[in-house]
Coordinates of C-alpha atoms and ligand atoms in Angstrom, one line a residue:
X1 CA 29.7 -14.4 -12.1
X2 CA 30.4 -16.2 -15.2
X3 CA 28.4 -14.7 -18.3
X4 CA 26.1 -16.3 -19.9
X5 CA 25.8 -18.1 -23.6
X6 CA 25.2 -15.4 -26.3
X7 CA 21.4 -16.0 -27.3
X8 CA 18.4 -13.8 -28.1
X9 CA 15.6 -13.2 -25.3
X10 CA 12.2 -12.8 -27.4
X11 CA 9.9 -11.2 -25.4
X12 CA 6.1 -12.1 -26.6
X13 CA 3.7 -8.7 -25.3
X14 CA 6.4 -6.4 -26.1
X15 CA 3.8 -3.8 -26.9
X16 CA 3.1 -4.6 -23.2
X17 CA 3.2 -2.5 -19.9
X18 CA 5.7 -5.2 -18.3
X19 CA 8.4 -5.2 -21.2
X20 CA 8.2 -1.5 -21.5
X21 CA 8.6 -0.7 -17.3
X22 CA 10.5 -3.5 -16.5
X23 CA 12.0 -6.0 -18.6
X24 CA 13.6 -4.0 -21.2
X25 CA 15.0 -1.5 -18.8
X26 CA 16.5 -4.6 -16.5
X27 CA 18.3 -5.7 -19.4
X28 CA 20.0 -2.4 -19.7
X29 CA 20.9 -2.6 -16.5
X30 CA 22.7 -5.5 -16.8
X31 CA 24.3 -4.5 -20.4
X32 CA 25.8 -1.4 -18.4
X33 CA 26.9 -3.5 -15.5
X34 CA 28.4 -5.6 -18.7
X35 CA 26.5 -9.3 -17.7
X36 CA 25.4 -9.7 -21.4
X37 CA 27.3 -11.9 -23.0
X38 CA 29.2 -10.9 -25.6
X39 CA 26.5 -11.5 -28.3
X40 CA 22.9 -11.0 -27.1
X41 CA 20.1 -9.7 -28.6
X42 CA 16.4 -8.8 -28.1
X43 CA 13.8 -9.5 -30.1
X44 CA 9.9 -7.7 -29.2
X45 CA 7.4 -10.0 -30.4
X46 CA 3.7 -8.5 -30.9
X47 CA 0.6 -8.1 -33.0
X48 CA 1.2 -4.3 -32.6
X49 CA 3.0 -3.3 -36.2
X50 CA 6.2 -1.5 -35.1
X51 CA 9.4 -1.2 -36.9
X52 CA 12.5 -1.8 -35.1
X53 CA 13.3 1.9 -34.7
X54 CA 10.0 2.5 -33.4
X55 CA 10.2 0.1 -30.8
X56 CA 13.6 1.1 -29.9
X57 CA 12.6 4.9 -29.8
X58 CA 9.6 3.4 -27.3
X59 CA 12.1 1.4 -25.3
X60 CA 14.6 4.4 -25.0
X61 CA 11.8 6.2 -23.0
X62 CA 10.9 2.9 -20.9
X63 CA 14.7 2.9 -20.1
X64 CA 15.0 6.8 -19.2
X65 CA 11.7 6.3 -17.1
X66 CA 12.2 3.4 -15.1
X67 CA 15.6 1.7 -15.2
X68 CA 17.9 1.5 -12.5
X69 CA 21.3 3.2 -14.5
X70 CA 19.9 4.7 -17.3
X71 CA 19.8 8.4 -15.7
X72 CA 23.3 7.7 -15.0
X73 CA 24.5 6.3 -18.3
X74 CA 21.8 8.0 -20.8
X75 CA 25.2 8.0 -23.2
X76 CA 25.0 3.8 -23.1
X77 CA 21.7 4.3 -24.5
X78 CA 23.1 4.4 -27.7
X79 CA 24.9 1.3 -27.9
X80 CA 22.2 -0.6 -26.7
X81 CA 20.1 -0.1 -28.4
X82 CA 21.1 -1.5 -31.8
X83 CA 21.0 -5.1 -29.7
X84 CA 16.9 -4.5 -29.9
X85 CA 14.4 -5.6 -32.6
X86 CA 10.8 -6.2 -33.2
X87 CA 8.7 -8.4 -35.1
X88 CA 5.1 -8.3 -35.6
X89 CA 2.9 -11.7 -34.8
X90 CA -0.3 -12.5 -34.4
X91 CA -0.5 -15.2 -31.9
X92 CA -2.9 -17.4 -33.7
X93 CA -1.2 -17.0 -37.5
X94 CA 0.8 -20.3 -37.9
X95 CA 2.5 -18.3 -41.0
X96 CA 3.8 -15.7 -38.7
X97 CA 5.4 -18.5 -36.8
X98 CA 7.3 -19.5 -40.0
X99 CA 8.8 -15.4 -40.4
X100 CA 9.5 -15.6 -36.4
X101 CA 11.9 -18.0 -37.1
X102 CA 13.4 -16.9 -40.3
X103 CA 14.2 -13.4 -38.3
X104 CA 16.2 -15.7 -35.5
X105 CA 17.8 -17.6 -38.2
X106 CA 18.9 -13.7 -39.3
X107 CA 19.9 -12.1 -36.3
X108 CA 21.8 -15.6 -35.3
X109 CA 23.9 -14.8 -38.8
X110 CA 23.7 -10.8 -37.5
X111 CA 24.9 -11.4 -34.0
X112 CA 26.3 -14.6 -33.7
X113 CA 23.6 -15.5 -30.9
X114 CA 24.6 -19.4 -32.1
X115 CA 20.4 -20.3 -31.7
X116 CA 20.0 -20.5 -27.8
X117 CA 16.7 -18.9 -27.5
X118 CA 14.9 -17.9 -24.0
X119 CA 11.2 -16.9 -24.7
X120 CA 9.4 -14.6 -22.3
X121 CA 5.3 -14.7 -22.3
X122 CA 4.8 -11.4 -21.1
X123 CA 1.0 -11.8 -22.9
X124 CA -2.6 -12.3 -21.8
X125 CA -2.4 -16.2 -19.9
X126 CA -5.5 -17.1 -22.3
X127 CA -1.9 -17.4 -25.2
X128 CA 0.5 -19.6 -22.9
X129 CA -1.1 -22.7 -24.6
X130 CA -0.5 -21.3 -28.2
X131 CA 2.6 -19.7 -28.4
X132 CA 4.7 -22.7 -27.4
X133 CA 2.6 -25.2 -29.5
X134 CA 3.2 -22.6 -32.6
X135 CA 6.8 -23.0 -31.0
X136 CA 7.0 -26.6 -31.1
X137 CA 5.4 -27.1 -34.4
X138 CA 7.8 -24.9 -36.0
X139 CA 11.0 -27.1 -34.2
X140 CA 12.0 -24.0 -31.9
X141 CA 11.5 -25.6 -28.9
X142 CA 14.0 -28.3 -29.8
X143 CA 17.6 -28.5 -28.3
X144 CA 20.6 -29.8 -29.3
X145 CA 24.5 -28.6 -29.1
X146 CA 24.2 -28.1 -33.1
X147 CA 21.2 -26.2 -32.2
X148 CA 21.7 -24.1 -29.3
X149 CA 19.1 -24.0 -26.2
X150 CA 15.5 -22.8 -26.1
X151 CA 14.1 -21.6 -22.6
X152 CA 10.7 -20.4 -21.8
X153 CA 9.8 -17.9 -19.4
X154 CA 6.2 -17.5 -17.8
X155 CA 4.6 -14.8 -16.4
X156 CA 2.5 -15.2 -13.4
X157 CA -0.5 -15.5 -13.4
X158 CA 0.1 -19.3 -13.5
X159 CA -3.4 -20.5 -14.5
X160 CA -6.8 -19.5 -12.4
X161 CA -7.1 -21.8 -9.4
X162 CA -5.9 -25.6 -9.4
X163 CA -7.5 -27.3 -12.5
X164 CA -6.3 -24.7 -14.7
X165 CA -2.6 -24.4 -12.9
X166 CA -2.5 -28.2 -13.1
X167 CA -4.2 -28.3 -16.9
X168 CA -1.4 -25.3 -18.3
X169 CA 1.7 -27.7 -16.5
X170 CA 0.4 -30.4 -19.2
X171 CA 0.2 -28.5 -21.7
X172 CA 3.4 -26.8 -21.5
X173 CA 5.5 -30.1 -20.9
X174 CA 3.0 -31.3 -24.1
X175 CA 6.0 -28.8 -25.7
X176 CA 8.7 -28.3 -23.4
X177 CA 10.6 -30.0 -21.0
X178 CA 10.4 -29.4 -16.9
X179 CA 14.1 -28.2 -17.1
X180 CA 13.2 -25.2 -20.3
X181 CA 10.2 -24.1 -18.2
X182 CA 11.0 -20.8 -16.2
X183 CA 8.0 -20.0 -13.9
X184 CA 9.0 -16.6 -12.9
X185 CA 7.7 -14.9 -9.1
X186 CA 9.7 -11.8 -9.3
X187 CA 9.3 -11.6 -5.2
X188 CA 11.9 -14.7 -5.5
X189 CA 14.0 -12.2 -7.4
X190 CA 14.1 -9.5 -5.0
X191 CA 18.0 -8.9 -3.4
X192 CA 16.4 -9.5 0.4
X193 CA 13.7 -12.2 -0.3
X194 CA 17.4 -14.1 -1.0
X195 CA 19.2 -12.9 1.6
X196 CA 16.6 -14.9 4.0
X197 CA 18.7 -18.1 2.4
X198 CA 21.8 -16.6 3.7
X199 CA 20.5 -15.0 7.0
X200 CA 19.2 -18.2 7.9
X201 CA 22.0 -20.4 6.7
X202 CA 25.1 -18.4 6.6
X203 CA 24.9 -17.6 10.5
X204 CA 25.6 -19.5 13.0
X205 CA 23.2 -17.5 15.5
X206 CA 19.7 -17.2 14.0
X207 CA 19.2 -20.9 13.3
X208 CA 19.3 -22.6 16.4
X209 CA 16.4 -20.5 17.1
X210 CA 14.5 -20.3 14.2
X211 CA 11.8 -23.2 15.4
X212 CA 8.9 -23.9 17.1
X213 CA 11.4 -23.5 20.9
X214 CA 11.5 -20.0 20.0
X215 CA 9.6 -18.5 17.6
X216 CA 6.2 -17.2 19.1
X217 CA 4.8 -16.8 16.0
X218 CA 5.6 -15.2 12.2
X219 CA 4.3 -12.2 10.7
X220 CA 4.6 -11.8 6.9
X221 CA 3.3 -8.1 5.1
X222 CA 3.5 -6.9 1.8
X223 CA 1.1 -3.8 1.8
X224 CA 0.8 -1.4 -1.5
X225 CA -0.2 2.2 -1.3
X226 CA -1.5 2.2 -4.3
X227 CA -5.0 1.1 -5.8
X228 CA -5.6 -1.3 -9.0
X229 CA -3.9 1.8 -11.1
X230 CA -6.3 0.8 -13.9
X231 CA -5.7 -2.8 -14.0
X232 CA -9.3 -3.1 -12.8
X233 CA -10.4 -5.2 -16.1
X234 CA -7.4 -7.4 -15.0
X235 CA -7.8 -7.2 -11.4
X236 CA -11.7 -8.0 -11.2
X237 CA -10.8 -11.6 -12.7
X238 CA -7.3 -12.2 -10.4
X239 CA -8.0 -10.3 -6.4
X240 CA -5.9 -10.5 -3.9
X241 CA -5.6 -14.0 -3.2
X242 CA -4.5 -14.8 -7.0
X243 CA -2.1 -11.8 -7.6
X244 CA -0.6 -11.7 -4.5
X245 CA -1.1 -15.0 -1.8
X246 CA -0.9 -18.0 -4.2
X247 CA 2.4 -16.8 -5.4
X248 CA 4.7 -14.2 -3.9
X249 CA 3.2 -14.4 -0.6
X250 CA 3.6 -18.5 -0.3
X251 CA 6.7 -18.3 -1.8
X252 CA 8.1 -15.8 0.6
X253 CA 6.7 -18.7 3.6
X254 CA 8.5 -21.1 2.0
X255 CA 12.0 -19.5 2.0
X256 CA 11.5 -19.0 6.0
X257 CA 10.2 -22.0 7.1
X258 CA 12.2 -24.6 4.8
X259 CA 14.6 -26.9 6.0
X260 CA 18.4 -26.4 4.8
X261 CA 19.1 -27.3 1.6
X262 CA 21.9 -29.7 0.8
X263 CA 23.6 -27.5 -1.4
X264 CA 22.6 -24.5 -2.7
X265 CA 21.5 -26.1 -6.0
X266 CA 18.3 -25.2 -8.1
X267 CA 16.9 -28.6 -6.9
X268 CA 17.9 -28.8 -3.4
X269 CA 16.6 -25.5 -2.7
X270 CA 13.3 -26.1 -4.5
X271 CA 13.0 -29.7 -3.0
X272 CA 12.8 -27.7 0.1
X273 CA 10.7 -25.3 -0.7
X274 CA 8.2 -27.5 -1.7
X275 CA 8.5 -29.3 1.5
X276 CA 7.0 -26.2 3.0
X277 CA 4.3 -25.9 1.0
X278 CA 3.0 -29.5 1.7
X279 CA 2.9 -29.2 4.8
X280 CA 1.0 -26.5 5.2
X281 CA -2.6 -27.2 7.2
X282 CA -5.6 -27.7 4.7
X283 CA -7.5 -24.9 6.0
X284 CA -10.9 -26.1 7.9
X285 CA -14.1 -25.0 7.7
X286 CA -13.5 -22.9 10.9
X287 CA -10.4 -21.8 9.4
X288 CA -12.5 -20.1 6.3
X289 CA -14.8 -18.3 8.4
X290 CA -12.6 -17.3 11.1
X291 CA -9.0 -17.4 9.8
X292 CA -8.8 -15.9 6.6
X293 CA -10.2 -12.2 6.0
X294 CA -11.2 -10.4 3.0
X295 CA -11.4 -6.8 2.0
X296 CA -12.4 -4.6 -0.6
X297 CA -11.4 -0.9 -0.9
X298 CA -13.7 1.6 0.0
X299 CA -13.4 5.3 -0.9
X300 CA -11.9 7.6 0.8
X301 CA -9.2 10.5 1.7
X302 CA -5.6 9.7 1.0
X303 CA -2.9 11.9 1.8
X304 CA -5.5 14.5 1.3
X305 CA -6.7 13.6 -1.5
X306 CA -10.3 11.4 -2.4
X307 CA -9.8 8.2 -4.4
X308 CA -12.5 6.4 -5.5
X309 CA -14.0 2.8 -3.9
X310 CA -12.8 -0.6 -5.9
X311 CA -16.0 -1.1 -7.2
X312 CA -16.1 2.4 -9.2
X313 CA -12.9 1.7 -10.8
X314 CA -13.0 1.2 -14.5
X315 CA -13.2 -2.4 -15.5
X316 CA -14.6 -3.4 -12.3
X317 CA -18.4 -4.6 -11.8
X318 CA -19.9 -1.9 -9.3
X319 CA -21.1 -5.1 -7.1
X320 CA -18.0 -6.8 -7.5
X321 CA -17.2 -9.4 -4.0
X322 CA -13.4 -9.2 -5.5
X323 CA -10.9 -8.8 -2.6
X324 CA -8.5 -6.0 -2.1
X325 CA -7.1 -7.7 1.0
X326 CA -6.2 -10.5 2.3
X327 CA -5.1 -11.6 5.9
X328 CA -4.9 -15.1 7.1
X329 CA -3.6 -17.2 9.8
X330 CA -2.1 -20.9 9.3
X331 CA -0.2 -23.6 10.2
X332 CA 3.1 -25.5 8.5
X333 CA 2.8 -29.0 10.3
X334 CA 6.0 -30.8 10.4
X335 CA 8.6 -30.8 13.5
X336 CA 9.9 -27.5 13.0
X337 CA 7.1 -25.1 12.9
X338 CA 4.2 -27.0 15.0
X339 CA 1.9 -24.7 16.8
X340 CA 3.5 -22.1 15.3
X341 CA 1.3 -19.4 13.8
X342 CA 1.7 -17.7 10.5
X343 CA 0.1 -14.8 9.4
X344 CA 0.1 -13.2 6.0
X345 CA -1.6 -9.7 4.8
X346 CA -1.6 -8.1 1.7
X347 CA -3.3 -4.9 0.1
X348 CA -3.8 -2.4 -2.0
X349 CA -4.3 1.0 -0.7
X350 CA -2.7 0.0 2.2
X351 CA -1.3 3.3 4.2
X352 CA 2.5 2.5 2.9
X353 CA 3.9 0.6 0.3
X354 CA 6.4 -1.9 2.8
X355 CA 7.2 -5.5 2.4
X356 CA 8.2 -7.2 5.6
X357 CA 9.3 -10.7 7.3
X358 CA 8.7 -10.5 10.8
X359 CA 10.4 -13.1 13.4
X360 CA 8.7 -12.8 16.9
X361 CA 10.7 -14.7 19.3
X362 CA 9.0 -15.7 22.5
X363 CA 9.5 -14.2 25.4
X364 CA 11.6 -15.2 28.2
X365 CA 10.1 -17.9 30.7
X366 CA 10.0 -15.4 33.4
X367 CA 9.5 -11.8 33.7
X368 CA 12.4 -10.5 35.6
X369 CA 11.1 -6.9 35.1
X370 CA 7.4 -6.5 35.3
X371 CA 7.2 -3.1 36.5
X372 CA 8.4 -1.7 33.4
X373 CA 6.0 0.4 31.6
X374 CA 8.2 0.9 28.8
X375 CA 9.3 -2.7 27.5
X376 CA 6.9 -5.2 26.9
X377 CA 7.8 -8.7 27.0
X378 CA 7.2 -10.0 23.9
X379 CA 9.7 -7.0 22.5
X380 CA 12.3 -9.5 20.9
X381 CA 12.0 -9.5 16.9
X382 CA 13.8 -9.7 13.8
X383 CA 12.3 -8.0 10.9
X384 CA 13.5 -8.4 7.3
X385 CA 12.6 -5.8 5.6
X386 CA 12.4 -6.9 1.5
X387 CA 11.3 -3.6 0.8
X388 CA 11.5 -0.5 0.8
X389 CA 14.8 0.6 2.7
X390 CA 16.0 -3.2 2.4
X391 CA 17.5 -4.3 5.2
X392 CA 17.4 -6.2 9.3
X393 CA 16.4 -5.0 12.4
X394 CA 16.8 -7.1 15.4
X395 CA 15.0 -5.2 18.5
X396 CA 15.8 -6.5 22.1
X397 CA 15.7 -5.1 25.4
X398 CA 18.5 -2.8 27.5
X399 CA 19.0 -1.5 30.9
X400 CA 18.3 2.3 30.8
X401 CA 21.3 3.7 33.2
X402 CA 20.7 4.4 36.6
X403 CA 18.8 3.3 39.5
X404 CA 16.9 0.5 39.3
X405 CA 16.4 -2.0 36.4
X406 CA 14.5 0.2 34.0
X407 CA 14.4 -2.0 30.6
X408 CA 13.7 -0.7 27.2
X409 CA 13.6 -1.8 23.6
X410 CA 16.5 -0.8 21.0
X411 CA 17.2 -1.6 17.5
X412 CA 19.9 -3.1 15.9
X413 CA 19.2 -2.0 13.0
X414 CA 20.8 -2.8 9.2
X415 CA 20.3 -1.4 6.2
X416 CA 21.5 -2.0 2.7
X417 CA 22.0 1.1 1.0
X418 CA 24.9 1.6 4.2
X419 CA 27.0 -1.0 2.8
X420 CA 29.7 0.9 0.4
X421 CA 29.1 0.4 -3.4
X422 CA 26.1 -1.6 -3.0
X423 CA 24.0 -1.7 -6.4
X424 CA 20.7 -3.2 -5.8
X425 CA 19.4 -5.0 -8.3
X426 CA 16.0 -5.4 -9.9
X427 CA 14.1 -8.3 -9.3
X428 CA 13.8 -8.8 -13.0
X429 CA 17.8 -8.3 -14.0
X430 CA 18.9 -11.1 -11.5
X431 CA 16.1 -13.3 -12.6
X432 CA 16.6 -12.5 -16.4
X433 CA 20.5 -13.3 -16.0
X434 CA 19.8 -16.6 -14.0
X435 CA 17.7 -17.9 -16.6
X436 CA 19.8 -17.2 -19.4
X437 CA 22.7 -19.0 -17.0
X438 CA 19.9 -22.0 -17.4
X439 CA 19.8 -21.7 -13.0
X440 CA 16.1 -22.3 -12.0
X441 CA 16.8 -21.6 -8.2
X442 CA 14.6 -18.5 -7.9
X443 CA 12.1 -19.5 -10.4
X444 CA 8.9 -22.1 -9.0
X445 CA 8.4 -25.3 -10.1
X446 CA 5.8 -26.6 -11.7
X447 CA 4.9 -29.6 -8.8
X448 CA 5.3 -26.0 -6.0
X449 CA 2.8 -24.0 -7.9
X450 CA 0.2 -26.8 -8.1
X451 CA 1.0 -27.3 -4.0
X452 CA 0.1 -24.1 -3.5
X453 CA -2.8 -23.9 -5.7
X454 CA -4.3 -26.8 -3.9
X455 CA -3.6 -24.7 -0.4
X456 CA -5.3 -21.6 -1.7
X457 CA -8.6 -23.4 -3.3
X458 CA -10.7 -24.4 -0.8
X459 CA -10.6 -20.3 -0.2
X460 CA -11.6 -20.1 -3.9
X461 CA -14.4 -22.2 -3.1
X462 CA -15.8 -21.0 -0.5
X463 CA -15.9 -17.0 -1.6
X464 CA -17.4 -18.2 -4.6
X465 CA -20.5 -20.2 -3.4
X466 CA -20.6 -19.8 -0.2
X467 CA -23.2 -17.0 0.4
X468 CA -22.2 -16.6 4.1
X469 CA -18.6 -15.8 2.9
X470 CA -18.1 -12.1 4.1
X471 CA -16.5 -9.0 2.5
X472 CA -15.3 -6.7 4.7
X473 CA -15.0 -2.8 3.4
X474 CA -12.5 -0.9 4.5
X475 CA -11.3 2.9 3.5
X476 CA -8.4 3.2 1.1
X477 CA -5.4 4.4 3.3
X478 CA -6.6 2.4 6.1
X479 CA -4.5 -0.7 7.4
X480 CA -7.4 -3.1 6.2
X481 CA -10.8 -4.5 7.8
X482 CA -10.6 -4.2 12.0
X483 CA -11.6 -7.9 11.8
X484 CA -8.1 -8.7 10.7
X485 CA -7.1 -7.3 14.2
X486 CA -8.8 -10.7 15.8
X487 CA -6.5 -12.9 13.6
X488 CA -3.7 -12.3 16.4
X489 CA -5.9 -12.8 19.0
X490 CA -3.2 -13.1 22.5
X491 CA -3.3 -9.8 24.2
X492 CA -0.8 -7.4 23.8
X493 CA 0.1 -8.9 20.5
X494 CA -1.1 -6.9 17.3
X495 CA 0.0 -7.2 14.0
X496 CA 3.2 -4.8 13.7
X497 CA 1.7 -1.5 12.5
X498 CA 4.8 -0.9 9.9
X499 CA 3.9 3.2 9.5
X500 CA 4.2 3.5 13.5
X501 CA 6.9 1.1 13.8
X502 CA 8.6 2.5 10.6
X503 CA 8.5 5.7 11.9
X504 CA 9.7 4.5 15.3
X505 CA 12.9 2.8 13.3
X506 CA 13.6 5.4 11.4
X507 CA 12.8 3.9 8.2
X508 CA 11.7 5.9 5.4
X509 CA 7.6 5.6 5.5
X510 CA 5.3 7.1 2.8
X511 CA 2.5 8.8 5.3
Ligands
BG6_1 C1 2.5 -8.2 -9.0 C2 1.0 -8.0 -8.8 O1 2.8 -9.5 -9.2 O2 3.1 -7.7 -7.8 C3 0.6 -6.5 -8.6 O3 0.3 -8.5 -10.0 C4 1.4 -6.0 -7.5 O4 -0.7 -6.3 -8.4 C5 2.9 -6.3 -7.6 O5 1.2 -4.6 -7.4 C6 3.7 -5.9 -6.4 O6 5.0 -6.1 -6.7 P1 6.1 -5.2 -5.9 O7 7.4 -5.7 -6.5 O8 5.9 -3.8 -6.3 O9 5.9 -5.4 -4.5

C-alpha cells in the first residue's frame, strides 16, 4: 500500500458521537499499523469551546473505548496524540472561517502537511450547504500543486428523499468538484462487503453461476439487536428506509448483481454499480401494497429484560407511523438477473445483530432423492456473512454412509478470524486511508445516490399520503412483522432465520 500525501483531515462535529466512537479511533488504528503518512494531522472543528488538550484528553478515552489496537498499544497513545488539535467554529460565523484557515496555514508550517486538506462533515445535514460555501469563499476548496489538495467527505444521510439528494449534489459541485466529493456508506467500507468484488471475480467457479440459470432467488439481511439507542430525535425524521435501504442496503445489491468491471478502477467499478441501480424495477402500485413491509417496534421482553415500544422513546412522537423495519421484494431487469427475486430486510431490535448476503441456487432439475426427510431440495446456498464472524458458507448436500441414498446438508464453511494474522479492519480506517489516497472506489457517486433515491421514493410517497399504507407492529426481539413471511411466498422457502441457522453453523449468535 503506498502511503498517502501528508495533509490534515478536519473533522467538522468533532464534539460529535461519530468522531469520538469512530473516526478518531480508526485513525489510530491506522497510525499504529503506520499508514499515516509521515506528516498528518487532525484538526476537530466545532462550536463546542475545547482546547486542544481537552479534546485530546476526550479523544484518548474514545480511543481506549472503541478502537480496534488501542487496548493493545495504550503506550502509542502518547505519540498520537500530539498529531490532534481543535478549533472552535460556529458554522454560520464567516469570521471563524477566516481563523479556520489561519490555524491550517499554522499547522502546515507545524507539520509540514504541504496544504492537502480532506474535510469530513460529521455535522447535522441541515450545515452541508454552509460549511463548503464558507469553504469556497475563503479559497480552501481550491487546488493546485502550489496549493496542495482539498477533499470533502460527507456523511450519510445524503439529503431527505430525491429533491433534496438531487438539490445538495448542486450545491456541493456549486463549490467542489465531482472528483473532491467523497460520499461515504461505511457498509462499502466493511472488509467482506469487498470481498463480494473478489468472491465474484477472482474465482473462476462462482461466476458462471451467478445469474438468472442458477440463482433461485437472493436474500440480503442486515438485522440490529439494538433499538434507536436514543437517536429517537434523529431517527423519527430518517426510519428505516432512509438510514438503512436507500444507502447501505442498495449499495450492498449493487456489489452482487453488477456486471464485471473493466478494471478495478474507482470509475469502472462505480460505472457498474450504477448499472444496477438503474435497472432496478420501479416499484408498482401492487408492489407498494404487497411487496414492501413496514414495521415499528413494539414493547416487549428482550433477553429477559422489558424495553420500551418505538413510540415511547424519547424524541419520538407517541403516534409516530416511522418504520423500524423494512422488508421488500424486487426486481433488477437486465439479462443477468431477470425473474430473479431480491429480497432485503432490515431492523432494529431484531433478535441478533447479523449482516448477511445470501445466494440460493436453484435446485437440481430432478429430485433424485425425494424420500429424504432430512435434505430439502432447495438446500444449495452461499452465504456471505459481512458481519459478525465475517466469513462464507457454502451448504450442499452429501451421502450419509450406508445403505441407501440418505442425503444431508453440510457446510463448507469459512471464516476470517481462521486465516493467520488477519487484522480486520474498520469500515472507517480503510475508507479514511482511501480517501486521503484520493481513491473513490468505495465511496458513492453523486449520479448512484440520486438512482437510488429515485427507486426508494415512490415508497416515500406512498407512506406519507397514502392513508391505506399499513404499519405493521411487531415485539422488539422478534424477527419483524409475520407479513414479511408472505414476501417469499414458494413453499418450503422462508427467509433464512439467521439465529436458527447461526446456531446450526456454528456461528457466534447473540440469543
Ligand atoms: C448507520 C445507521 O448508518 O448504520 C444506524 O444510521 C445503524 O442506524 C448503523 O445502526 C448500522 O451499522 P453497522 O455497521 O453497525 O451495521
Amino acid at each position: 500500500m503506498t502511503k498517502p500525501d501528508n495533509h490534515i483531515l478536519v473533522i467538522f462535529g468533532a464534539s460529535g458521537d461519530l468522531t469520538y466512537r469512530k473516526l478518531v479511533p480508526a485513525l489510530f488504528d491506522l497510525f499504529v499499523q503506520k499508514s499515516l503518512p509521515e506528516n498528518s494531522a487532525i484538526l476537530g472543528v466545532s462550536r463546542t469551546k475545547l482546547s486542544d488538550a481537552a479534546f485530546r484528553e476526550k479523544m484518548k478515552m474514545g480511543i481506549l473505548k472503541f478502537s480496534n489496537l488501542g487496548k493493545d498499544h495504550e503506550d502509542k497513545i502518547d505519540a498520537f496524540l500530539p498529531q490532534v488539535f481543535y478549533q472552535p467554529l460556529n458554522t454560520f460565523e464567516a469570521d471563524d472561517y477566516i481563523h479556520l484557515k489561519e490555524r491550517l496555514g499554522k499547522i502546515d508550517a507545524e507539520c509540514g502537511t504541504e496544504g492537502n486538506y480532506l474535510y469530513y462533515l460529521s455535522t447535522p445535514p441541515s450545515l452541508y450547504k454552509i460549511i463548503p460555501e464558507n469553504l469556497a469563499q475563503h479559497k480552501l476548496n481550491r487546488q493546485a500543486s502550489n496549493t496542495g489538495w482539498k477533499r470533502i467527505i460527507i456523511e450519510k444521510p445524503f439529503g431527505y428523499d430525491l429533491k433534496t439528494g438531487k438539490a445538495l449534489n448542486k450545491d456541493l459541485l456549486k463549490f467542489f468538484k465531482e472528483d473532491q466529493l467523497y460520499r461515504i456508506d461505511h457498509y462499502l467500507g466493511k472488509e467482506t462487503v469487498q470481498n463480494l468484488l473478489v468472491t465474484r471475480f477472482a474465482n473462476g467457479i462462482f461466476e458462471p453461476l451467478w445469474n438468472r440459470n442458477y440463482i433461485h432467488h437472493v436474500e440480503i439481511t442486515t438485522s440490529e439487536s439494538i433499538g434507536v439507542e436514543g437517536r429517537g430525535g434523529y431517527y423519527e425524521g430518517s426510519g428505516a428506509l432512509r438510514d438503512m435501504v436507500q444507502n447501505h442496503l442498495l449499495q450492498v445489491t449493487a456489489l452482487v448483481a453488477m456486471e464485471p468491471p473493466t478494471t478495478i478502477e474507482a470509475a469502472s467499478i462505480r460505472n457498474e454499480r450504477i448499472k444496477v441501480l438503474q435497472s432496478l424495477r420501479p416499484l408498482t402500485k401492487h408492489d407498494l401494497e404487497h411487496n414492501v413491509i413496514r414495521g415499528q417496534y413494539t414493547a416487549a421482553k428482550v433477553r429477559g429484560k422489558q424495553v420500551i415500544g418505538y413510540r415511547e422513546e424519547e424524541g419520538v412522537d407517541p403516534d409516530s407511523r416511522t418504520e423500524t423495519y423494512v422488508a421488500m421484494k424486487f426486481h433488477i431487469d437486465n439479462w443477468r438477473w431477470g425473474g430473479v427475486p431480491f429480497y432485503i430486510r432490515t431492523g432494529k431490535f431484531l433478535p441478533t445483530r447479523v449482516s448477511e448476503v445470501v445466494i440460493h441456487f436453484k435446485p437440481t432439475p430432478q429430485s433424485l432423492f425425494v424420500d429424504n426427510k432430512d435434505f430439502c431440495n432447495d438446500g444449495n446456498i452461499l452465504v456471505i456473512r459481512i458481519q459478525p464472524d465475517e466469513g462464507m458458507l457454502l451448504k450442499f448436500g452429501v451421502k450419509i454412509p450406508g445403505a441407501g441414498f440418505q442425503v444431508k446438508n453440510v457446510n463448507m464453511n469459512f471464516h476470517y478470524s481462521d486465516l493467520q494474522e488477519t487484522y480486520v479492519p474498520s469500515a472507517y480506517e480503510r475508507l479514511l486511508l482511501d480517501a486521503m489516497n484520493g481513491d473513490a472506489t468505495l465511496y458513492a457517486r453523486g449520479d448512484a445516490v440520486e438512482t437510488a433515491w429515485n427507486f426508494v421514493q415512490p415508497i416515500i410517497d406512498y407512506w406519507e399520503n397514502d392513508p391505506e399504507a399499513k404499519l405493521h407492529g411487531y415485539p422488539a426481539g422478534s424477527w419483524g412483522p409475520d407479513v414479511a413471511d408472505q414476501l417469499i411466498e414458494q413453499k418450503e422457502i422462508t427467509w433464512r432465520y439467521p439465529c436458527k441457522n447461526l446456531a446450526e453453523d456454528g456461528i457466534y449468535c447473540e440469543l
